[in-house]
Tab-separated table of C-alpha atoms and ligand atoms in Angstrom:
chain	number	residue	atom	x	y	z
A	232	MET	CA	66.651	-81.266	-102.455
A	233	SER	CA	69.556	-83.431	-103.415
A	234	ALA	CA	67.134	-86.248	-104.363
A	235	TRP	CA	65.620	-84.351	-107.271
A	236	ILE	CA	69.034	-83.143	-108.421
A	237	ALA	CA	70.431	-86.698	-108.409
A	238	TRP	CA	67.310	-87.816	-110.310
A	239	TYR	CA	67.810	-85.039	-112.854
A	240	LEU	CA	71.490	-85.796	-113.399
A	241	ALA	CA	70.615	-89.433	-114.079
A	242	ASN	CA	67.450	-88.871	-116.129
A	243	ALA	CA	67.632	-85.478	-117.856
A	244	ARG	CA	66.319	-85.419	-121.411
A	245	GLU	CA	68.996	-84.524	-123.927
A	246	LEU	CA	67.981	-81.139	-125.229
A	247	PRO	CA	70.289	-79.036	-127.413
A	248	TRP	CA	69.948	-75.857	-125.334
A	249	ARG	CA	71.170	-77.775	-122.292
A	250	LYS	CA	74.475	-78.424	-124.027
A	251	THR	CA	75.405	-74.797	-124.559
A	252	LEU	CA	76.264	-71.766	-122.454
A	253	ASP	CA	75.683	-69.404	-125.384
A	254	PRO	CA	73.115	-66.866	-124.107
A	255	TYR	CA	71.856	-66.260	-127.662
A	256	ALA	CA	70.916	-69.932	-128.156
A	257	ILE	CA	69.505	-70.192	-124.615
A	258	TRP	CA	67.440	-67.025	-125.103
A	259	LEU	CA	66.065	-68.347	-128.422
A	260	SER	CA	65.081	-71.642	-126.803
A	261	GLU	CA	63.370	-69.919	-123.884
A	262	ILE	CA	61.325	-67.610	-126.123
A	263	ILE	CA	60.331	-70.493	-128.406
A	264	LEU	CA	59.319	-72.651	-125.430
A	265	GLN	CA	57.017	-70.011	-123.914
A	266	GLN	CA	53.527	-71.461	-124.564
A	267	THR	CA	55.026	-74.200	-126.761
A	268	ARG	CA	55.803	-77.841	-125.969
A	269	VAL	CA	59.386	-79.099	-126.312
A	270	ASN	CA	58.651	-81.449	-129.227
A	271	GLN	CA	56.905	-78.741	-131.170
A	272	GLY	CA	59.593	-76.163	-130.362
A	273	LEU	CA	62.670	-78.258	-131.245
A	274	PRO	CA	62.483	-77.949	-135.071
A	275	TYR	CA	61.934	-74.205	-134.751
A	276	TYR	CA	64.998	-73.899	-132.541
A	277	TYR	CA	67.166	-75.684	-135.122
A	278	ARG	CA	65.671	-73.693	-138.001
A	279	PHE	CA	66.278	-70.372	-136.252
A	280	LEU	CA	69.909	-71.156	-135.443
A	281	GLU	CA	70.556	-72.407	-138.957
A	282	ARG	CA	69.061	-69.343	-140.604
A	283	PHE	CA	70.316	-66.821	-138.011
A	284	PRO	CA	73.479	-68.310	-136.445
A	285	SER	CA	74.285	-65.139	-134.493
A	286	ILE	CA	72.351	-62.322	-132.885
A	287	LEU	CA	73.703	-59.984	-135.572
A	288	ASP	CA	72.151	-62.173	-138.302
A	289	LEU	CA	68.806	-61.979	-136.514
A	290	ALA	CA	69.111	-58.232	-135.926
A	291	ARG	CA	69.702	-57.663	-139.656
A	292	ALA	CA	66.855	-59.922	-140.817
A	293	ASP	CA	63.696	-58.455	-142.296
A	294	GLU	CA	60.467	-58.961	-140.389
A	295	ASP	CA	58.755	-61.164	-142.975
A	296	SER	CA	61.589	-63.700	-143.063
A	297	VAL	CA	61.611	-64.004	-139.242
A	298	LEU	CA	57.825	-64.353	-139.114
A	299	ARG	CA	57.980	-66.923	-141.900
A	300	ILE	CA	60.249	-69.119	-139.748
A	301	TRP	CA	58.042	-68.503	-136.716
A	302	GLN	CA	54.935	-69.392	-138.750
A	303	GLY	CA	52.860	-72.052	-136.984
A	304	LEU	CA	54.086	-71.332	-133.435
A	305	GLY	CA	51.427	-68.745	-132.588
A	306	TYR	CA	51.788	-65.860	-130.124
A	307	TYR	CA	53.560	-63.831	-132.793
A	308	SER	CA	54.425	-61.005	-130.409
A	309	ARG	CA	57.219	-63.341	-129.262
A	310	ALA	CA	58.833	-63.177	-132.722
A	311	ARG	CA	58.451	-59.410	-132.901
A	312	ASN	CA	60.067	-59.032	-129.478
A	313	LEU	CA	62.890	-61.352	-130.580
A	314	MET	CA	63.639	-58.913	-133.386
A	315	LYS	CA	63.508	-55.884	-131.075
A	316	THR	CA	65.804	-57.506	-128.522
A	317	ALA	CA	68.230	-58.709	-131.208
A	318	LYS	CA	68.541	-55.136	-132.525
A	319	ILE	CA	69.138	-53.715	-129.038
A	320	ILE	CA	71.884	-56.238	-128.271
A	321	ALA	CA	73.499	-56.129	-131.711
A	322	PHE	CA	73.441	-52.369	-132.285
A	323	GLU	CA	73.337	-50.787	-128.816
A	324	ARG	CA	75.419	-53.287	-126.834
A	325	ASN	CA	78.007	-54.312	-129.441
A	326	GLY	CA	76.465	-57.764	-129.685
A	327	ILE	CA	77.177	-58.541	-126.017
A	328	PHE	CA	74.314	-60.214	-124.170
A	329	PRO	CA	73.496	-58.699	-120.753
A	330	ASP	CA	74.775	-60.947	-117.972
A	331	THR	CA	72.705	-59.806	-115.006
A	332	TYR	CA	69.072	-60.466	-114.149
A	333	GLU	CA	68.413	-56.721	-113.812
A	334	ASP	CA	69.636	-55.955	-117.353
A	335	LEU	CA	68.027	-59.031	-118.893
A	336	VAL	CA	64.579	-58.310	-117.503
A	337	LYS	CA	64.550	-54.886	-119.216
A	338	LEU	CA	64.723	-56.435	-122.707
A	339	PRO	CA	61.532	-56.689	-124.802
A	340	GLY	CA	59.790	-60.034	-124.339
A	341	LEU	CA	61.755	-61.030	-121.234
A	342	GLY	CA	59.765	-61.294	-118.021
A	343	PRO	CA	61.064	-62.459	-114.639
A	344	TYR	CA	60.906	-66.112	-115.700
A	345	THR	CA	62.930	-65.765	-118.917
A	346	ALA	CA	65.438	-63.361	-117.354
A	347	SER	CA	66.034	-65.824	-114.485
A	348	ALA	CA	66.330	-68.724	-116.908
A	349	ILE	CA	69.004	-67.010	-119.023
A	350	ALA	CA	70.832	-65.661	-115.960
A	351	SER	CA	71.031	-69.123	-114.420
A	352	PHE	CA	71.505	-71.339	-117.523
A	353	ALA	CA	74.000	-69.120	-119.374
A	354	PHE	CA	75.763	-67.410	-116.453
A	355	ASN	CA	74.987	-69.770	-113.525
A	356	LEU	CA	73.666	-66.879	-111.430
A	357	PRO	CA	71.512	-67.765	-108.399
A	358	GLU	CA	68.155	-66.682	-109.886
A	359	ALA	CA	65.343	-69.154	-109.241
A	360	VAL	CA	62.954	-69.788	-112.140
A	361	ILE	CA	59.255	-70.023	-111.420
A	362	ASP	CA	57.300	-71.358	-114.380
A	363	GLY	CA	54.202	-73.571	-114.478
A	364	ASN	CA	56.295	-76.656	-113.716
A	365	ALA	CA	57.972	-75.062	-110.700
A	366	TYR	CA	54.602	-73.867	-109.350
A	367	ARG	CA	53.207	-77.397	-109.660
A	368	VAL	CA	56.124	-79.156	-107.950
A	369	LEU	CA	56.546	-76.645	-105.112
A	370	SER	CA	52.830	-76.246	-104.385
A	371	ARG	CA	52.515	-80.031	-104.087
A	372	LEU	CA	55.749	-80.641	-102.224
A	373	TYR	CA	54.756	-78.110	-99.534
A	374	ASP	CA	50.976	-78.431	-100.026
A	375	ILE	CA	50.647	-74.684	-100.615
A	376	ASP	CA	47.027	-73.560	-100.901
A	377	GLU	CA	47.661	-69.993	-102.108
A	378	GLU	CA	46.148	-69.137	-105.494
A	379	ILE	CA	48.885	-68.649	-108.090
A	380	GLY	CA	48.820	-65.788	-110.574
A	381	SER	CA	49.446	-62.760	-108.367
A	382	LYS	CA	52.784	-60.982	-107.933
A	383	LYS	CA	52.678	-61.565	-104.190
A	384	VAL	CA	52.351	-65.335	-104.537
A	385	TYR	CA	54.969	-65.373	-107.317
A	386	HIS	CA	57.423	-63.712	-104.943
A	387	SER	CA	56.680	-66.155	-102.140
A	388	PHE	CA	57.319	-69.140	-104.455
A	389	ARG	CA	60.464	-67.484	-105.754
A	390	GLU	CA	61.755	-66.897	-102.263
A	391	LEU	CA	61.089	-70.514	-101.387
A	392	ALA	CA	62.993	-71.707	-104.475
A	393	GLN	CA	65.864	-69.258	-103.797
A	394	ASN	CA	66.276	-70.797	-100.337
A	395	LEU	CA	66.115	-74.362	-101.625
A	396	MET	CA	68.733	-73.516	-104.265
A	397	LEU	CA	71.414	-72.582	-101.711
A	398	GLY	CA	74.388	-74.884	-101.965
A	399	TYR	CA	73.561	-76.169	-105.465
A	400	SER	CA	74.545	-75.063	-108.933
A	401	PRO	CA	71.738	-72.601	-109.829
A	402	SER	CA	71.584	-73.859	-113.409
A	403	THR	CA	71.288	-77.514	-112.393
A	404	PHE	CA	68.822	-76.723	-109.592
A	405	ASN	CA	66.500	-74.807	-111.919
A	406	GLN	CA	66.717	-77.379	-114.709
A	407	ALA	CA	66.015	-80.167	-112.230
A	408	LEU	CA	62.971	-78.439	-110.739
A	409	MET	CA	61.463	-77.743	-114.145
A	410	GLU	CA	62.294	-81.204	-115.483
A	411	LEU	CA	60.606	-82.842	-112.513
A	412	GLY	CA	57.473	-80.805	-113.229
A	413	ALA	CA	57.621	-81.561	-116.948
A	414	VAL	CA	58.214	-85.308	-116.693
A	415	ILE	CA	57.072	-86.653	-113.278
A	416	CYS	CA	55.012	-84.091	-111.378
A	417	THR	CA	52.754	-83.472	-114.375
A	418	PRO	CA	49.061	-82.540	-114.114
A	419	LYS	CA	48.498	-86.319	-113.741
A	420	PRO	CA	51.628	-87.038	-111.702
A	421	LEU	CA	53.689	-90.237	-111.663
A	422	CYS	CA	54.161	-90.253	-107.884
A	423	GLN	CA	55.482	-93.831	-107.825
A	424	GLN	CA	58.502	-92.708	-109.847
A	425	CYS	CA	58.973	-89.450	-107.971
A	426	PRO	CA	62.355	-88.927	-106.247
A	427	ILE	CA	60.811	-86.644	-103.587
A	428	ALA	CA	57.630	-88.607	-102.869
A	429	GLU	CA	58.739	-89.253	-99.278
A	430	ASN	CA	58.713	-85.523	-98.571
A	431	CYS	CA	55.616	-84.614	-100.550
A	432	LEU	CA	52.964	-83.078	-98.298
A	433	ALA	CA	50.241	-83.056	-100.955
A	434	LEU	CA	50.754	-86.804	-101.404
A	435	GLN	CA	50.407	-87.319	-97.658
A	436	ASN	CA	47.404	-84.989	-97.397
A	437	LYS	CA	45.730	-86.324	-100.579
A	438	THR	CA	45.499	-82.839	-102.047
A	439	ILE	CA	47.540	-83.380	-105.208
A	440	HIS	CA	44.566	-82.734	-107.513
A	441	LEU	CA	43.978	-79.376	-105.741
A	442	ARG	CA	47.554	-78.106	-106.242
A	443	PRO	CA	48.462	-75.644	-107.510
A	444	VAL	CA	45.381	-73.542	-106.750
A	445	LYS	CA	44.461	-71.754	-109.965
A	446	LYS	CA	42.001	-69.001	-110.807
A	447	LYS	CA	38.936	-70.291	-112.630
A	448	ALA	CA	39.427	-69.670	-116.355
A	449	LYS	CA	36.992	-67.202	-117.915
A	450	PRO	CA	34.752	-68.703	-120.608
A	451	LYS	CA	36.197	-68.088	-124.075
A	452	GLU	CA	34.677	-65.323	-126.161
A	453	LYS	CA	33.025	-66.680	-129.347
A	454	VAL	CA	33.677	-64.831	-132.583
A	455	GLU	CA	32.818	-65.402	-136.253
A	456	MET	CA	35.016	-63.967	-139.002
A	457	TYR	CA	34.728	-64.035	-142.765
A	458	TYR	CA	37.634	-63.910	-145.201
A	459	VAL	CA	37.950	-64.113	-148.963
A	460	LEU	CA	41.149	-64.865	-150.847
A	461	PRO	CA	40.958	-63.071	-154.192
A	462	ILE	CA	43.211	-64.597	-156.888
A	463	SER	CA	43.709	-63.315	-160.422
A	464	ASN	CA	44.095	-65.375	-163.597
A	465	SER	CA	47.824	-64.736	-163.546
A	466	GLY	CA	48.126	-66.068	-159.976
A	467	ASP	CA	48.378	-62.787	-158.049
A	468	TRP	CA	46.780	-62.782	-154.600
A	469	ILE	CA	45.285	-59.984	-152.566
A	470	LEU	CA	46.327	-60.061	-148.913
A	471	GLN	CA	46.254	-57.821	-145.870
A	472	LYS	CA	49.161	-57.380	-143.485
A	473	ARG	CA	47.971	-57.416	-139.874
A	474	PRO	CA	48.966	-54.411	-137.768
A	475	ALA	CA	51.860	-54.583	-135.310
A	476	LYS	CA	49.516	-55.003	-132.338
A	477	GLY	CA	46.782	-57.552	-131.700
A	478	ILE	CA	46.026	-60.978	-133.089
A	479	TRP	CA	48.373	-62.363	-135.821
A	480	SER	CA	50.426	-59.168	-135.659
A	481	GLY	CA	52.675	-58.674	-138.682
A	482	LEU	CA	51.360	-61.742	-140.523
A	483	TYR	CA	49.401	-61.784	-143.772
A	484	VAL	CA	45.726	-62.737	-143.902
A	485	PHE	CA	43.046	-62.787	-146.582
A	486	PRO	CA	40.918	-59.620	-146.727
A	487	GLU	CA	38.176	-59.683	-144.112
A	488	VAL	CA	34.612	-59.099	-145.328
A	489	GLU	CA	31.173	-58.675	-143.772
A	490	LYS	CA	29.040	-61.785	-143.421
A	491	SER	CA	26.630	-60.308	-146.031
A	492	GLN	CA	29.448	-60.201	-148.627
A	493	PHE	CA	30.401	-63.829	-148.071
A	494	ARG	CA	29.131	-66.452	-150.552
A	495	PHE	CA	28.246	-69.548	-148.573
A	496	GLU	CA	27.127	-71.247	-151.787
A	497	SER	CA	30.619	-70.968	-153.304
A	498	ALA	CA	32.291	-74.231	-154.269
A	499	HIS	CA	35.460	-72.878	-152.609
A	500	PHE	CA	34.009	-72.247	-149.182
A	501	LEU	CA	35.664	-73.603	-146.048
A	502	HIS	CA	34.746	-73.406	-142.356
A	503	LEU	CA	37.394	-73.938	-139.643
A	504	LYS	CA	37.272	-73.701	-135.874
A	505	HIS	CA	40.293	-72.122	-134.246
A	506	LEU	CA	41.006	-71.852	-130.524
A	507	LEU	CA	43.099	-69.137	-128.940
A	508	SER	CA	43.822	-68.801	-125.231
A	509	HIS	CA	40.885	-66.395	-124.822
A	510	LYS	CA	38.784	-66.871	-127.979
A	511	GLU	CA	36.848	-69.567	-129.782
A	512	MET	CA	36.829	-68.588	-133.434
A	513	ASP	CA	34.607	-69.730	-136.279
A	514	LEU	CA	36.501	-68.815	-139.417
A	515	TYR	CA	34.897	-68.833	-142.862
A	516	PHE	CA	37.111	-68.760	-145.943
A	517	GLU	CA	36.223	-68.335	-149.569
A	518	LEU	CA	38.359	-68.395	-152.686
A	519	ARG	CA	37.281	-66.114	-155.507
A	520	GLU	CA	38.552	-64.299	-158.585
A	521	PHE	CA	39.073	-60.567	-158.350
A	522	GLU	CA	38.591	-57.690	-160.691
A	523	SER	CA	40.302	-54.837	-158.922
A	524	VAL	CA	42.528	-54.402	-155.868
A	525	GLU	CA	40.491	-51.287	-155.048
A	526	ASP	CA	37.575	-53.531	-154.113
A	527	TYR	CA	39.628	-54.610	-151.072
A	528	PRO	CA	40.687	-51.650	-148.917
A	529	ASP	CA	43.941	-51.797	-146.901
A	530	SER	CA	45.095	-54.726	-149.025
A	531	GLN	CA	48.043	-55.385	-151.297
A	532	LEU	CA	48.821	-57.433	-154.355
A	533	ILE	CA	51.228	-60.324	-153.788
A	534	THR	CA	52.799	-61.825	-156.884
A	535	PRO	CA	53.385	-65.603	-157.182
A	536	GLU	CA	57.152	-65.301	-156.665
A	537	ASN	CA	56.599	-63.563	-153.293
A	538	ILE	CA	54.013	-65.966	-151.928
A	539	GLU	CA	56.630	-68.488	-150.723
A	540	GLU	CA	58.135	-65.834	-148.443
A	541	THR	CA	54.816	-64.616	-147.029
A	542	PRO	CA	54.085	-65.549	-143.382
A	543	PHE	CA	50.515	-66.691	-142.576
A	544	PRO	CA	48.720	-67.606	-139.335
A	545	VAL	CA	47.949	-71.324	-138.942
A	546	PRO	CA	44.234	-71.326	-139.949
A	547	PHE	CA	45.058	-69.456	-143.163
A	548	LEU	CA	47.814	-71.957	-143.912
A	549	LEU	CA	45.289	-74.752	-143.427
A	550	ALA	CA	42.894	-73.061	-145.854
A	551	LEU	CA	45.687	-72.677	-148.423
A	552	GLN	CA	46.633	-76.324	-148.022
A	553	HIS	CA	42.963	-77.338	-148.347
A	554	TRP	CA	42.775	-75.479	-151.661
A	555	LYS	CA	46.169	-76.976	-152.660
A	556	LEU	CA	47.648	-73.526	-153.084
A	557	LEU	CA	50.687	-74.190	-150.869
B	245	LIG	S1	54.940	-87.223	-105.010
B	245	LIG	FE1	53.607	-86.846	-106.733
B	245	LIG	S2	52.637	-84.891	-106.324
B	245	LIG	FE2	54.361	-85.058	-104.953
B	245	LIG	S3	56.034	-84.002	-105.986
B	245	LIG	FE3	56.183	-86.168	-106.512
B	245	LIG	S4	55.019	-86.419	-108.413
B	245	LIG	FE4	54.466	-84.436	-107.520
């Protein structure tokens, strides 16, 4: 596979986490980049390192300030697991990051992919990474028709990559494989620029569009939800903190109401569509004055000076921006 490694060494994008061996920075980048594109993730990576330069800073941070920095990235369980892992490393391991795959994979929020990535990028251990990019490149290169998604198929791809890695720097091999999938062997691949086109069986067999074989996605569940943001004359807001589990965990939302309590005729009514990986949401928002916090169970009063520090999910941020409240 020397062709793709030579291509990588000549063409690699300059990314800040590729210039460090600090496992803390590499771990942050890997968690941010799960389900997030590089361009979107970059400013978050810089912001995190600026605000929390060490794992101890992150371990000592309060949840709202971490979620506030994470705000907009979605999949908030990632941020909550970051905090859990930071505390384990800072307070139970004297701030020393685990340096084996076996210890890394036990940490909250680290699956086989992330543990392999940190083990290879920070410690140059021979642990092959299998992410969506690696699946795409390998399934096309070898024209593999097995459906991805199961543990069994994951292990067969990993074994294949482990064998291909022999004789190369594990860090460079993994980066090169993923970079090829991210830049050349994309869903609509640029085969004419591909350094391994000569060896590509899917190109020869004209099966590129069929690789990798994926499970058919289930249709998204449709849901409608109604929220009101009660604001007092003095600028206090009533908000609800989402529980630790489930959608928007740990973030603040407007109190949810029944459809019958919602005033569609209000001048401050807004409808937004919001897509999640498994849901298609119709969200209805209304701004209204309030008389008493008791009218909104499980809610709390947020004073104007605390609003800046309050983390919101993206659709609620959009509603606040629409009403020019943020
Ligand atoms: S030739 Fe095309 S399909 Fe094959 S590995 Fe290269 S980019 Fe992917």
